[in-house]
C-alpha positions as a printed NumPy array, in Angstrom:
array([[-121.156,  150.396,   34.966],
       [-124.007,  147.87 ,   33.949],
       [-121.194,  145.263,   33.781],
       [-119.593,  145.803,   37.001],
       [-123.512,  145.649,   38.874],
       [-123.817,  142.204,   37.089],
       [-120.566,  141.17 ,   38.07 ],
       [-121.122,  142.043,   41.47 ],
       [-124.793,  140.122,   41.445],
       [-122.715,  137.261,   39.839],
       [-120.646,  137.048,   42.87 ],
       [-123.377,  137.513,   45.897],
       [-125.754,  134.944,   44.012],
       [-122.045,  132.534,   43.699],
       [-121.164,  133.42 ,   47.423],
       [-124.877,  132.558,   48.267],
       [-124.739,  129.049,   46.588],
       [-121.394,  128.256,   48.24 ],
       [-123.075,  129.221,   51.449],
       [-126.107,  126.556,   51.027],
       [-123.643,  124.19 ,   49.704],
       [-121.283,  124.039,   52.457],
       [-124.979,  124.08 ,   54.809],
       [-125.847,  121.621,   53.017],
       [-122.281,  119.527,   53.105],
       [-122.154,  120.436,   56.615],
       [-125.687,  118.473,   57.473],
       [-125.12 ,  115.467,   56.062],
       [-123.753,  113.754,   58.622],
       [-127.255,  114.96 ,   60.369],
       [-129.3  ,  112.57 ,   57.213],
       [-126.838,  109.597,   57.711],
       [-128.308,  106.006,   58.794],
       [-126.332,  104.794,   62.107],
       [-126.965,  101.084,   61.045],
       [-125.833,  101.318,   57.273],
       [-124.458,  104.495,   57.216],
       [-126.059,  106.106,   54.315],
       [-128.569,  108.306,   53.089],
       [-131.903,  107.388,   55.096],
       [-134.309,  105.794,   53.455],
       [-137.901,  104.833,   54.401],
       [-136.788,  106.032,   58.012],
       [-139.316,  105.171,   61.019],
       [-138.85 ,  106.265,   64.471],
       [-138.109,  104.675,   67.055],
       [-139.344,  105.059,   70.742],
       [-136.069,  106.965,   71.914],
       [-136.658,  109.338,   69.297],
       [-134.017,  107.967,   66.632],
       [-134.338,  107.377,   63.322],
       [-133.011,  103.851,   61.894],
       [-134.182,  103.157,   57.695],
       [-136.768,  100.345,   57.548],
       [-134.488,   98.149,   55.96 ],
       [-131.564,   98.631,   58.323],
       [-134.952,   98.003,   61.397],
       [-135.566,   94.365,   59.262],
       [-132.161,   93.375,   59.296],
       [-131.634,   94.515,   62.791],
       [-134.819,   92.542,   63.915],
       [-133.627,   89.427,   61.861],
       [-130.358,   89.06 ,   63.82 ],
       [-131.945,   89.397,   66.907],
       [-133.754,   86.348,   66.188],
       [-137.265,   88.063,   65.732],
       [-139.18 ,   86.454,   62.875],
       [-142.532,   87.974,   60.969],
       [-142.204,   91.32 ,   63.379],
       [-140.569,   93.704,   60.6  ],
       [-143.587,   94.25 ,   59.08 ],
       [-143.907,   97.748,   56.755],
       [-145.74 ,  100.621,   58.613],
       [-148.818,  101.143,   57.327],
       [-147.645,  104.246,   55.716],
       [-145.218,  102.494,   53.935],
       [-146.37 ,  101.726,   50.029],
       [-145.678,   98.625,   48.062],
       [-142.734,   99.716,   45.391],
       [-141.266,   96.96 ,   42.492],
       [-137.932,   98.656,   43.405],
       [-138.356,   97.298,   47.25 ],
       [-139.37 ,   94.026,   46.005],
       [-137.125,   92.146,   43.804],
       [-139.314,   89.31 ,   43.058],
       [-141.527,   91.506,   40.863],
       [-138.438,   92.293,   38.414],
       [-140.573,   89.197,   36.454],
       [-143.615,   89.936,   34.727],
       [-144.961,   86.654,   35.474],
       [-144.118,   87.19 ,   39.08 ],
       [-145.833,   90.305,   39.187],
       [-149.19 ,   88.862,   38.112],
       [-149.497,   86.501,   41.233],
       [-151.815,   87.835,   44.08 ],
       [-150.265,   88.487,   47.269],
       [-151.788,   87.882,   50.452],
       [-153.418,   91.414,   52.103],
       [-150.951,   93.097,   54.5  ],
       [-153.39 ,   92.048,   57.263],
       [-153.703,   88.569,   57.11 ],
       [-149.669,   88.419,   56.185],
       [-149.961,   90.624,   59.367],
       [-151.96 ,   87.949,   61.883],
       [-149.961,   84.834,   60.518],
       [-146.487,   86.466,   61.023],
       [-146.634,   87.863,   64.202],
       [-147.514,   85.111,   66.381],
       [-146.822,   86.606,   69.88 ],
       [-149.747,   89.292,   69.527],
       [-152.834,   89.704,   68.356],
       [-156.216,   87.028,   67.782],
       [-156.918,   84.273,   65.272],
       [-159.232,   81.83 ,   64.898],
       [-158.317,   78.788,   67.563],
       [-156.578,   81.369,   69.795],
       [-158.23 ,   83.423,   72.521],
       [-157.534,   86.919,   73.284],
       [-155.734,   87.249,   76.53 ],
       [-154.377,   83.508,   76.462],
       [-150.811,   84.324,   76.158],
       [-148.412,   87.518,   77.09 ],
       [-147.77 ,   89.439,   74.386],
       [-144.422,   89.035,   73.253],
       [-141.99 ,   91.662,   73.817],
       [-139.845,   92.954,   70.84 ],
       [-136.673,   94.578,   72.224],
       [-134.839,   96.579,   69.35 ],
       [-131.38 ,   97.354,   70.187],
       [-130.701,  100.986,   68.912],
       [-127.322,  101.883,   67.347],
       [-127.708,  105.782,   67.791],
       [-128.387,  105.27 ,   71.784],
       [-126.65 ,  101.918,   71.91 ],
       [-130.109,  101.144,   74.6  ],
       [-132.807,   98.322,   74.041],
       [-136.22 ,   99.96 ,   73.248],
       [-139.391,   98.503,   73.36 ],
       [-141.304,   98.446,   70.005],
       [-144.457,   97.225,   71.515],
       [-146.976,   93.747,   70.3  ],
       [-146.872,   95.098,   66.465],
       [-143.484,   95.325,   66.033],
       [-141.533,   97.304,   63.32 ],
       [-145.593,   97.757,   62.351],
       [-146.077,  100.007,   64.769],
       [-143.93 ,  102.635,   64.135],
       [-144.374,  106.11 ,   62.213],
       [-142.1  ,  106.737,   58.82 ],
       [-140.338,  109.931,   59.035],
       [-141.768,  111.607,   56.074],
       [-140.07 ,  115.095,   57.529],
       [-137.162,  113.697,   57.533],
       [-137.444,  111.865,   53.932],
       [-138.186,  115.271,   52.094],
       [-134.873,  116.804,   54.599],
       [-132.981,  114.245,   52.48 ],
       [-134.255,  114.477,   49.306],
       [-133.868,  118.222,   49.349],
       [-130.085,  117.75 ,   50.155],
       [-130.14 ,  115.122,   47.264],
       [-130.859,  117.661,   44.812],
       [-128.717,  120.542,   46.653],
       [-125.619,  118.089,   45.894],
       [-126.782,  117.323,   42.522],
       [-128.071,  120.74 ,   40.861],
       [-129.354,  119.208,   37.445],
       [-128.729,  115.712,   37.742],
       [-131.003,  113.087,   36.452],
       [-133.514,  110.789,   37.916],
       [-132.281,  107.131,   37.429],
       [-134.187,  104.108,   36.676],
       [-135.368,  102.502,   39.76 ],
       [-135.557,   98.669,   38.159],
       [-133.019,   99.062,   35.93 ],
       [-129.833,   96.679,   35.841],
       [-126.789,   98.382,   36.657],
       [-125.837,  100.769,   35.187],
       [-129.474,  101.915,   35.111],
       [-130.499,  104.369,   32.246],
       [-132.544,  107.715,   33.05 ],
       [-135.815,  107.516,   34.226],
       [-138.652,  109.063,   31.855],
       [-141.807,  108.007,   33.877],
       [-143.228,  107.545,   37.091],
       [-146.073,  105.995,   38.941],
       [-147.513,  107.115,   41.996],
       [-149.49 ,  104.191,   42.776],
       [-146.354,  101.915,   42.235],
       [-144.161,  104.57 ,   43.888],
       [-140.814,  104.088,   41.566],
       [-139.826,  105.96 ,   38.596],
       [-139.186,  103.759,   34.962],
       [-137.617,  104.188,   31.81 ],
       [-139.318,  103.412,   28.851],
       [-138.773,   99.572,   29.039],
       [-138.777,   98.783,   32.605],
       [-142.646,  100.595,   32.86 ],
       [-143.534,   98.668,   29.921],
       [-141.864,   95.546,   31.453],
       [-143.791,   96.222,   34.679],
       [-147.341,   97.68 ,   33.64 ],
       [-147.887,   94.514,   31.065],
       [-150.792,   95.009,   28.954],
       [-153.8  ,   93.379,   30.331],
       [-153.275,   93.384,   33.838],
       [-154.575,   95.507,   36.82 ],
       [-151.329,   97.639,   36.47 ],
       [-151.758,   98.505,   32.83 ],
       [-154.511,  100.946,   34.209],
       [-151.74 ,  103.069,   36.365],
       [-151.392,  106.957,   34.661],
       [-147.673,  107.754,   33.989],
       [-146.427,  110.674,   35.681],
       [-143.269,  112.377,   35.188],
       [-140.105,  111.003,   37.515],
       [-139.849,  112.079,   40.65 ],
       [-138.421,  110.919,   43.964],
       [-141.02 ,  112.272,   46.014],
       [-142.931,  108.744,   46.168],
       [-144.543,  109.688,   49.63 ],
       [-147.811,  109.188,   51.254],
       [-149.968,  112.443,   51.722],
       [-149.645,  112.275,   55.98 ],
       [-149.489,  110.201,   58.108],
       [-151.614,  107.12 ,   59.522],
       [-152.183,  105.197,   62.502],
       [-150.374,  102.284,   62.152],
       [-153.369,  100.689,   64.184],
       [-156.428,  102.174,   62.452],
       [-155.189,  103.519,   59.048],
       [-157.112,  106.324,   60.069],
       [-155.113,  109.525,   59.805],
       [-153.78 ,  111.174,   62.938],
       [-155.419,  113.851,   64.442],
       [-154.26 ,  114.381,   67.733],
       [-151.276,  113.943,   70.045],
       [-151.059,  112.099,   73.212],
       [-149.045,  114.418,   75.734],
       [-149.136,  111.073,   78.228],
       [-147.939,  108.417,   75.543],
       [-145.934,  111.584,   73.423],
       [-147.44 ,  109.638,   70.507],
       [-149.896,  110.873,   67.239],
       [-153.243,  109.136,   67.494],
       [-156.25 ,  108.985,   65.632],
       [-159.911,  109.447,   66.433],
       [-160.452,  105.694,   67.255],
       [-157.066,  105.526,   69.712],
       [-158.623,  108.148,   71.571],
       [-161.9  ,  106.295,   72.651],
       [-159.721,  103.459,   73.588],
       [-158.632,  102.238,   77.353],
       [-154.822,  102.307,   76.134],
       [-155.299,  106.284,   76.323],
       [-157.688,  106.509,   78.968],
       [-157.09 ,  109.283,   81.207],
       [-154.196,  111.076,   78.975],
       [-153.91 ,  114.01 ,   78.056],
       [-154.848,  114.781,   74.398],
       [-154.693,  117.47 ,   72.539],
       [-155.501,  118.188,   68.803],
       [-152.389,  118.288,   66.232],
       [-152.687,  121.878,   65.891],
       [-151.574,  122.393,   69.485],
       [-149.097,  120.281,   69.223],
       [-147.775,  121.494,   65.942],
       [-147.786,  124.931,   67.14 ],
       [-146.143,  124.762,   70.485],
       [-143.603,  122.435,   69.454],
       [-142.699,  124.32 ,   66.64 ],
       [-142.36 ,  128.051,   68.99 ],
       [-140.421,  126.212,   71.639],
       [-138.479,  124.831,   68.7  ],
       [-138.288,  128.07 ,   66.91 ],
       [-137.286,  129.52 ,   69.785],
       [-134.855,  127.437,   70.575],
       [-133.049,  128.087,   67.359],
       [-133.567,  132.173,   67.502],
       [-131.439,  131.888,   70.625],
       [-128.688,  129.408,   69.032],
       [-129.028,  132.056,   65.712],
       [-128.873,  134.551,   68.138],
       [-125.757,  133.231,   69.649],
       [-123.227,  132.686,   66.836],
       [-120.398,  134.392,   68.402],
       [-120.359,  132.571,   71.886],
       [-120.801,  129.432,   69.77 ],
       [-117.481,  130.562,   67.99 ],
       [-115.541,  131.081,   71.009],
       [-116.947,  127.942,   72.643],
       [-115.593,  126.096,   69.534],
       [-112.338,  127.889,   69.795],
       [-112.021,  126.821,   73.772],
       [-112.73 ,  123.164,   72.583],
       [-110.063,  123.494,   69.808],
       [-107.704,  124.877,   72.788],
       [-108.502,  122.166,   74.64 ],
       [-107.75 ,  119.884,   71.992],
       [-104.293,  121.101,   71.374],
       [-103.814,  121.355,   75.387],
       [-104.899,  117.669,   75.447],
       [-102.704,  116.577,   72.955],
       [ -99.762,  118.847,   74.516],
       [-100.876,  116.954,   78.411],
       [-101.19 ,  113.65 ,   77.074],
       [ -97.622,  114.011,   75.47 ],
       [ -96.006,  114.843,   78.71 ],
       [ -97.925,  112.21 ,   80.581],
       [ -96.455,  109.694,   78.468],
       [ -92.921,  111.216,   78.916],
       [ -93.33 ,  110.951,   82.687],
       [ -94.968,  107.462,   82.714],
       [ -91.806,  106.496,   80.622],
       [ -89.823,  108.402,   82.466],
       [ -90.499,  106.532,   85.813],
       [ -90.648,  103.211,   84.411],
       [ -87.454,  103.861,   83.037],
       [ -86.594,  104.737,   86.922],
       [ -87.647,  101.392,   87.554],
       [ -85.937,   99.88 ,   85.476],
       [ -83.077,  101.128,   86.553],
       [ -83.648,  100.464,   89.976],
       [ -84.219,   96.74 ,   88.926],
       [ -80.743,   96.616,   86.975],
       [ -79.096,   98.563,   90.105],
       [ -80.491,   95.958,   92.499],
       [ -79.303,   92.996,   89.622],
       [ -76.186,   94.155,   89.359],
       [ -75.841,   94.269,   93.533],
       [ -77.337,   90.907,   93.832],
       [ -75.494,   89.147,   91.193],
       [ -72.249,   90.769,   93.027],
       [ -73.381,   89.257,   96.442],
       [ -73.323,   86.156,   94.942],
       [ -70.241,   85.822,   93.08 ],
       [ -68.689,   87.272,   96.223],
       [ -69.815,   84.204,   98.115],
       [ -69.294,   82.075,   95.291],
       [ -65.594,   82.764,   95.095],
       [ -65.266,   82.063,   98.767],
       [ -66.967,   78.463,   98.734],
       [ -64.878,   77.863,   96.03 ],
       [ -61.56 ,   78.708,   98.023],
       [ -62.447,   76.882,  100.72 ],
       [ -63.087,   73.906,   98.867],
       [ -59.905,   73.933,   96.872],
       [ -58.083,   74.166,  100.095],
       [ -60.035,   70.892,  101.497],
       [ -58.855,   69.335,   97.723],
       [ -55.003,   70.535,   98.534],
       [ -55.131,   69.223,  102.072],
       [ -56.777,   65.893,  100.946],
       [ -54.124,   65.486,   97.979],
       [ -51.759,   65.734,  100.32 ],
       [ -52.645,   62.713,  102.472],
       [ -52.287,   60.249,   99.04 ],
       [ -49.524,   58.022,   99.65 ],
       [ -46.056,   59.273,   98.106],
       [ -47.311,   62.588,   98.273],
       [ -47.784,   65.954,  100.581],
       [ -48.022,   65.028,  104.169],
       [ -47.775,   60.966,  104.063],
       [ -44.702,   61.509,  102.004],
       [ -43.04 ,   63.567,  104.441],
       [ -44.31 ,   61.35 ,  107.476],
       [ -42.837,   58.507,  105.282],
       [ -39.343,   60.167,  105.874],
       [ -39.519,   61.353,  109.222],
       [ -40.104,   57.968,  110.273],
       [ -36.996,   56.651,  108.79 ],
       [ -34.998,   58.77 ,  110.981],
       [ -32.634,   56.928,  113.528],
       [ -31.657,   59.483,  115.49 ],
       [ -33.707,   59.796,  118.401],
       [ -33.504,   63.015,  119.87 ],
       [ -34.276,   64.828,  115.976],
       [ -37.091,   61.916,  115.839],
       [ -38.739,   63.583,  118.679],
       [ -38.08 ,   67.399,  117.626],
       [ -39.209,   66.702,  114.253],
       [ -42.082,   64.063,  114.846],
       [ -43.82 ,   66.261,  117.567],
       [ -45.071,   69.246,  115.459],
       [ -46.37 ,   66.687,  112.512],
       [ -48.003,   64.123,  114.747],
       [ -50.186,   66.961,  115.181],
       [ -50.554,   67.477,  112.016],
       [ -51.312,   63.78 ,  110.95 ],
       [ -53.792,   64.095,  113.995],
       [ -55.667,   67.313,  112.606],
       [ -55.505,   65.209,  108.783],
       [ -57.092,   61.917,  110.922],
       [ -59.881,   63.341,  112.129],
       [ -60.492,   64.786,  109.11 ],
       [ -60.485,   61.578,  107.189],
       [ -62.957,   60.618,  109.79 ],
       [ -65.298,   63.167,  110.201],
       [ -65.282,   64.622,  106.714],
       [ -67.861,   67.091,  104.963],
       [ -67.068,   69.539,  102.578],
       [ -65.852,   72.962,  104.201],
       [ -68.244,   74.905,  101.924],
       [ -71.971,   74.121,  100.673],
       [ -72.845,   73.798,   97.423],
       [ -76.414,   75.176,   97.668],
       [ -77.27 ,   78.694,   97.121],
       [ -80.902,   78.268,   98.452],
       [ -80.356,   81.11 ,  100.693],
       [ -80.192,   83.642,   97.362],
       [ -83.921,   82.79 ,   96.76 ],
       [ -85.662,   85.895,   95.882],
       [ -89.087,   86.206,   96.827],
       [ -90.767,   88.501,   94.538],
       [ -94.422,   87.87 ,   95.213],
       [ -94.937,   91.117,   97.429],
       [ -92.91 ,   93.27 ,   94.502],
       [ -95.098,   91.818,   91.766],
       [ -98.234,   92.524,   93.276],
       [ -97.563,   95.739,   93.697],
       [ -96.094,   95.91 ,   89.824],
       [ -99.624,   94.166,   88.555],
       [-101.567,   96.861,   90.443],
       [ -99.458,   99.945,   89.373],
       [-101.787,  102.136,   88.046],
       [-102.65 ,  105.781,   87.785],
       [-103.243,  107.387,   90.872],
       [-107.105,  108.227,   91.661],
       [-108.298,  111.474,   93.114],
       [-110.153,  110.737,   96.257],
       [-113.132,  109.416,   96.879],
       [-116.326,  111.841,   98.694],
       [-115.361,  112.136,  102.187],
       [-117.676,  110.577,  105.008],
       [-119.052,  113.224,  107.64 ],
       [-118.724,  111.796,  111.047],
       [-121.994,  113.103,  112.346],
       [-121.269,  111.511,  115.756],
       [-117.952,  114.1  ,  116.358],
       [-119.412,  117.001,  114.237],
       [-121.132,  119.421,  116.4  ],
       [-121.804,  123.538,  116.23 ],
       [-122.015,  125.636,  119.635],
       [-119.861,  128.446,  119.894],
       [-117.303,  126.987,  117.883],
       [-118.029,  124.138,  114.307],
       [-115.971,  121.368,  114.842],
       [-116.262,  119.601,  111.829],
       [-115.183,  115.812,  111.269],
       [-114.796,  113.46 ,  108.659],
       [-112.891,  110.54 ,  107.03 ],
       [-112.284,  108.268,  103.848],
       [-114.174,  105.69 ,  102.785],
       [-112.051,  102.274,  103.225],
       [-110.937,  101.494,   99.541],
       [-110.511,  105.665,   98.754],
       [-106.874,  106.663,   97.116],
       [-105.207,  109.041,   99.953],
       [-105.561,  112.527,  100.281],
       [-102.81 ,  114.991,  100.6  ],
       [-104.971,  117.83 ,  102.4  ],
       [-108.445,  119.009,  102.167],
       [-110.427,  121.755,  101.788],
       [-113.878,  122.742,  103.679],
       [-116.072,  124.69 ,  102.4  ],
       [-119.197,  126.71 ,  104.244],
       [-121.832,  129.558,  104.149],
       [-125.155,  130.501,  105.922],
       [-128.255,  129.261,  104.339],
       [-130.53 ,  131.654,  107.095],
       [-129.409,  134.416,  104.48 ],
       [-131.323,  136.19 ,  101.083],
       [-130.046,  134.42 ,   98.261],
       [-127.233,  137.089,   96.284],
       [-127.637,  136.659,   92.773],
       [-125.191,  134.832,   90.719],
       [-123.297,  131.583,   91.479],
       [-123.934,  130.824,   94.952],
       [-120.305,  131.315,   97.059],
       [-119.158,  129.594,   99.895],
       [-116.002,  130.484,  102.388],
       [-113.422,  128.187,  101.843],
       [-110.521,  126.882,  104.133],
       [-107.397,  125.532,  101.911],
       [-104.934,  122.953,  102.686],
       [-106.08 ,  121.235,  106.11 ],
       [-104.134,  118.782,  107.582],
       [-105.814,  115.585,  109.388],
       [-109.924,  114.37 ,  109.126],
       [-111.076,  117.532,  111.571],
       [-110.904,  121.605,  111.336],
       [-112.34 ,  123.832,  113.832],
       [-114.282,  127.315,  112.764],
       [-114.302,  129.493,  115.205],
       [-116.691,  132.646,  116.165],
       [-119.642,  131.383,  113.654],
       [-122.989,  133.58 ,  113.721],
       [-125.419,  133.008,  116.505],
       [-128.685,  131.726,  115.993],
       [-127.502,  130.742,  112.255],
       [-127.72 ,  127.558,  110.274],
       [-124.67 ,  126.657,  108.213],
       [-124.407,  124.093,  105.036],
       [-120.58 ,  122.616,  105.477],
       [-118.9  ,  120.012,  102.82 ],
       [-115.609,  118.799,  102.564],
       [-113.541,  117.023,   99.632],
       [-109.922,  115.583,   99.404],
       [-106.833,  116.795,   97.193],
       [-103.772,  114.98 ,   96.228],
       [-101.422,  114.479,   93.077],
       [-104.002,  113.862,   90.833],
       [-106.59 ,  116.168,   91.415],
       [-109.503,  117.232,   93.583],
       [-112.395,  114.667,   94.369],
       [-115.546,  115.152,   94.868],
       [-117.79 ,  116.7  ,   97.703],
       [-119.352,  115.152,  100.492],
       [-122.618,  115.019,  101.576],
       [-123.558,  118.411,  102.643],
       [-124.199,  118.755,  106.341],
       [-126.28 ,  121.059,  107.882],
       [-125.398,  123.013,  112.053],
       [-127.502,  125.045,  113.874],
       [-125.675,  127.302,  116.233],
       [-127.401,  127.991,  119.542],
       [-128.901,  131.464,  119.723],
       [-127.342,  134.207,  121.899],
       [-127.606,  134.291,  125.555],
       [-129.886,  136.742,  126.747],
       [-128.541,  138.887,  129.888],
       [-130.397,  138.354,  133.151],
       [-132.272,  141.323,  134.623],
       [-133.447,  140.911,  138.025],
       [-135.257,  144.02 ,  139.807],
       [-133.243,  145.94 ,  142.472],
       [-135.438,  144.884,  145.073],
       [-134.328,  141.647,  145.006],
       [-130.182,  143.084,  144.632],
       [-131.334,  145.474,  147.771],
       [-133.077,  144.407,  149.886],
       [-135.144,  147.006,  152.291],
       [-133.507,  147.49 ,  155.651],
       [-136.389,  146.253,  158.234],
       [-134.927,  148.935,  160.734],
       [-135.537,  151.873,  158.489]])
C-alpha cells in the first residue's frame, strides 16, 4: 500500500517537473536576444519597449557609425569577465579614468566641458535601429547611457538557466576554454573564480586583495535600479514620459507639468491590469485551444489553396503556351505556303528564260521555222510563234523577277502582346468605390451612385449595403440590409422610412474577391406630408340669401 502511495507521489512530482520543463522549454524563445540570438545578457531597454543585450546595443551603435555613445548604464558594474584587458595582472593595476569624465570626453554631441558653452550646439541625435521592431528609436543626448538594464528580465533568464540545468555547475568566468568550476565569487568584481583565476585577479597588495570571497553565483546584480542621470535610485514614475525617475528628475523642467506618481502606484496598477490580463488568458485556455486549432486549419487549407493556385497558374500558362505554338505552327504554314508559290513562279521565269538561249527552247525552234521555204506553212506556222517571240521580247526588255524575294510583310509586331505578357499578374480585388455625391440623393426613393477610381481592377457586380442610424442601437454586431449582385455604378431603394437618416456604403466583387467599402454616406429622407385641414367655412361658404 505504502509503496503504491510513493509510487504514485513519484509520478505527480515527475509529471510536475515535465510540466515546468516543457514551460520552461516553451519560453525560451521569449529570453532570446533578436541581435545575437542568445540568452540575454546585461539587457537594457529600449524606448519601444524591447530588450536588445548591451553588447549586441555597442555593436549595433558601432556600425551605425556612432562613436563614444555606448556607454554602460549606470547600473551596469565593472566585471574582469566584460573586460578582457584585465585577464593581466599588470593590466589590472593601472587606474582607469572615472566613468564620468570617460563619459564627457566620449560623447561629444551632448553635454558641457570646459571651452564649450552649454546651448552652443544641437544635441546630437542617436538613432538606434531596433531589430525586434525593425523602427529607428531615439535614445536621447546620453546615448546607450541612458537607458535602464532589465534586471527583471536578467533573473527571468537565470531562473530558466538553472530550470535547464538542475545541478549543474557554475563555470569559471576568466578561465581559458575549457574553463574549470568556479569555487568563489566576488560581488564587488561581479564574476565568479576558481581558485587560480581569483588569486590571479585579487594580487596581493593591491586595492582588490581587500574584496571578501563569496560563494559562486550568477546573480551578479545591482540591488535596484538608478537614474542613469543622477545615480540616485528611482522613486517615481513619469505617466507623461512613461519613464522611472528619481527625486532630482522630478524638480527638473524636462518633467515639468507631468504627471508623477510614486513607484508604488505604478507597481501596483501595472501589475493588476497585468494580472488581470493574464487571469483572463488563464481563464481562457480552451478558446485559446480552438483558436490554435483554426490557425492549424488554416494552415493546412493554405497549403491545400496555394497548391491548386499553382496548378491553375500552370495550368493557364500552359494554355498559353499552347496558344503560342498553335499560332507558330499557323504562321510558319502561311509562310511556307507563300514561299512555295514565289518559288514556282520564279522557276517558271528560269524555264521561260532558258528557253530563249540560242540552240535551245524557243530560239531553237524559231531557228527552224525560219528555214522553211514553203510559204504558205511559213505563214501558218510563223504566226502563232511571232507572238510568242513578241511576249519573250518584251520580256527581255522589261524584265523583273515574277516573285519578290522579301518576306517583310511576315513581320510580327509583338510589342502590344508583350506588354500585356510583362504586366500579367494576379488579378486585384477592387479598389473602395467613389460615392458620386452630385447624383446621390434620398426623397421618396435613395438613388444611390457611385464609380471606380481610375487605376481600380474591374468589378464584376456590387453589393450596397444600408441601415437607419435614427434607431436604438440592438446589441451585438451592428447589421446592415444588404442588396447582392448589382449590375452598373447606380441602384435605386425604394419606399425608405420617412423622416429617417440612413448610413449607405458600397464595395465591388469580382474573381478575386471582395474589396473594400466606401466612404460611408449619410441621406436624410424628407419627413411625411402632413394632410391639409381647412375649416368648412371656407369649403361652404354661407348662402347670402338665407
Amino acid at each position: 500500500m505504502a509503496e503504491g502511495e510513493d509510487m504514485q507521489t513519484f509520478t505527480s512530482i515527475m509529471d510536475a517537473l515535465v510540466r515546468i520543463s516543457t514551460s520552461m522549454k516553451n519560453m525560451e524563445k521569449e529570453l532570446l536576444c533578436p541581435v545575437c540570438q542568445e540568452m540575454y545578457k546585461q539587457p537594457l531597454v529600449l524606448p519601444c519597449t524591447h530588450n536588445v543585450c548591451q553588447a549586441c546595443a555597442r555593436e549595433v551603435l558601432g556600425q551605425q557609425g556612432y562613436i563614444g555613445h555606448g556607454g554602460d548604464p549606470s547600473s551596469e558594474p565593472t566585471s574582469p569577465a566584460s573586460t578582457p584587458s584585465t585577464r593581466s595582472p599588470r593590466l589590472s593595476r593601472r587606474t582607469l579614468p572615472k566613468p564620468d569624465r570617460l563619459d564627457r570626453l566620449l560623447k561629444s554631441g551632448f553635454g558641457t566641458y570646459p571651452g564649450r558653452k552649454r546651448g552652443a550646439l544641437h544635441p546630437q541625435v542617436i538613432m538606434f535601429p531596433c531589430p525586434a521592431c525593425q523602427g529607428d528609436v531615439e535614445l536621447g543626448e546620453r546615448g546607450l547611457a541612458g537607458l535602464f538594464r532589465n534586471l527583471t528580465l536578467e533573473r527571468v533568464v537565470e531562473r530558466y538557466r538553472q530550470s535547464v540545468s538542475v545541478g549543474g555547475a557554475i563555470l569559471c568566468q576568466l578561465c581559458k576554454p575549457p574553463p574549470l568550476e568556479a569555487t568563489k565569487g566576488c560581488t564587488e568584481c561581479r564574476a565568479t573564480f576558481c581558485n587560480e583565476c581569483f588569486k590571479l585577479f585579487h594580487p596581493w597588495g593591491t586595492q582588490k586583495a581587500q574584496h571578501e570571497p563569496t560563494l559562486p553565483t550568477l546573480s551578479f546584480r545591482p540591488k535596484g535600479l538608478m537614474c542613469p542621470d543622477h545615480k540616485e535610485e528611482v522613486t517615481h514614475y513619469c505617466k507623461t514620459c512613461q519613464r522611472l525617475v528619481c527625486q532630482l528628475c522630478r524638480v527638473r523642467r524636462t518633467h515639468s507639468g507631468h504627471k508623477i506618481t510614486p513607484v508604488l502606484s505604478a507597481y501596483q496598477a501595472l501589475k493588476d491590469k497585468l494580472t488581470k490580463s493574464l487571469t483572463y488568458i488563464l481563464g481562457n485556455q480552451d478558446t485559446v485551444q480552438t483558436q490554435i486549432c483554426e490557425l492549424e486549419e488554416a494552415v493546412r487549407h493554405t497549403e491545400v489553396s496555394g497548391q491548386q493556385a499553382k496548378e491553375e497558374v500552370s495550368q493557364l500558362v500552359r494554355g498559353l503556351g499552347a496558344v503560342l505554338e498553335e499560332k507558330r505552327a499557323s504562321l510558319l504554314q502561311a509562310i511556307e505556303e507563300c514561299q512555295q508559290e514565289r518559288l514556282a513562279r520564279l522557276s517558271a521565269q528560269i524555264q521561260e528564260h532558258r528557253s530563249l538561249l540560242d540552240g535551245s527552247g524557243l530560239v531553237g525552234y524559231a531557228q527552224e521555222v525560219l528555214k522553211e521555204t514553203d510559204q504558205p506553212c511559213f505563214v501558218q506556222a510563223a504566226k502563232q510563234l511571232h507572238n510568242r517571240i513578241a511576249r519573250a521580247t518584251e520580256a527581255l526588255q522589261t524584265f523583273r523577277p515574277a516573285a519578290s524575294s522579301s518576306f517583310r510583310h511576315c513581320q510580327l509586331d509583338v510589342g502590344r502582346e508583350m506588354k500585356l505578357l510583362t504586366e500579367l499578374n494576379f488579378l486585384r480585388v477592387p479598389e473602395a468605390p467613389v460615392i458620386d455625391t452630385q447624383r446621390t440623393f434620398a426623397y421618396d426613393q435613395i438613388f444611390l451612385c457611385w464609380r471606380l477610381p481610375p487605376h481600380s481592377p474591374p468589378a464584376w457586380h456590387y453589393t450596397v449595403e444600408f441601415r437607419r442610424t435614427d434607431v436604438p442601437a440592438q446589441p451585438g454586431p451592428t447589421r446592415w440590409q444588404r442588396r447582392e449582385e448589382v449590375r452598373g455604378t447606380s441602384a435605386l431603394l425604394e419606399n425608405p422610412d420617412t423622416g429617417s437618416v440612413y448610413v449607405l456604403r458600397v464595395r465591388g466583387c469580382n474573381k478575386a474577391g471582395y474589396g473594400e467599402y466606401s466612404e460611408d454616406v449619410h441621406l436624410h429622407t424628407p419627413p411625411p406630408l402632413l394632410p391639409m385641414c381647412f375649416p368648412l367655412s371656407a369649403l361652404f361658404p354661407p348662402n347670402p340669401n338665407s
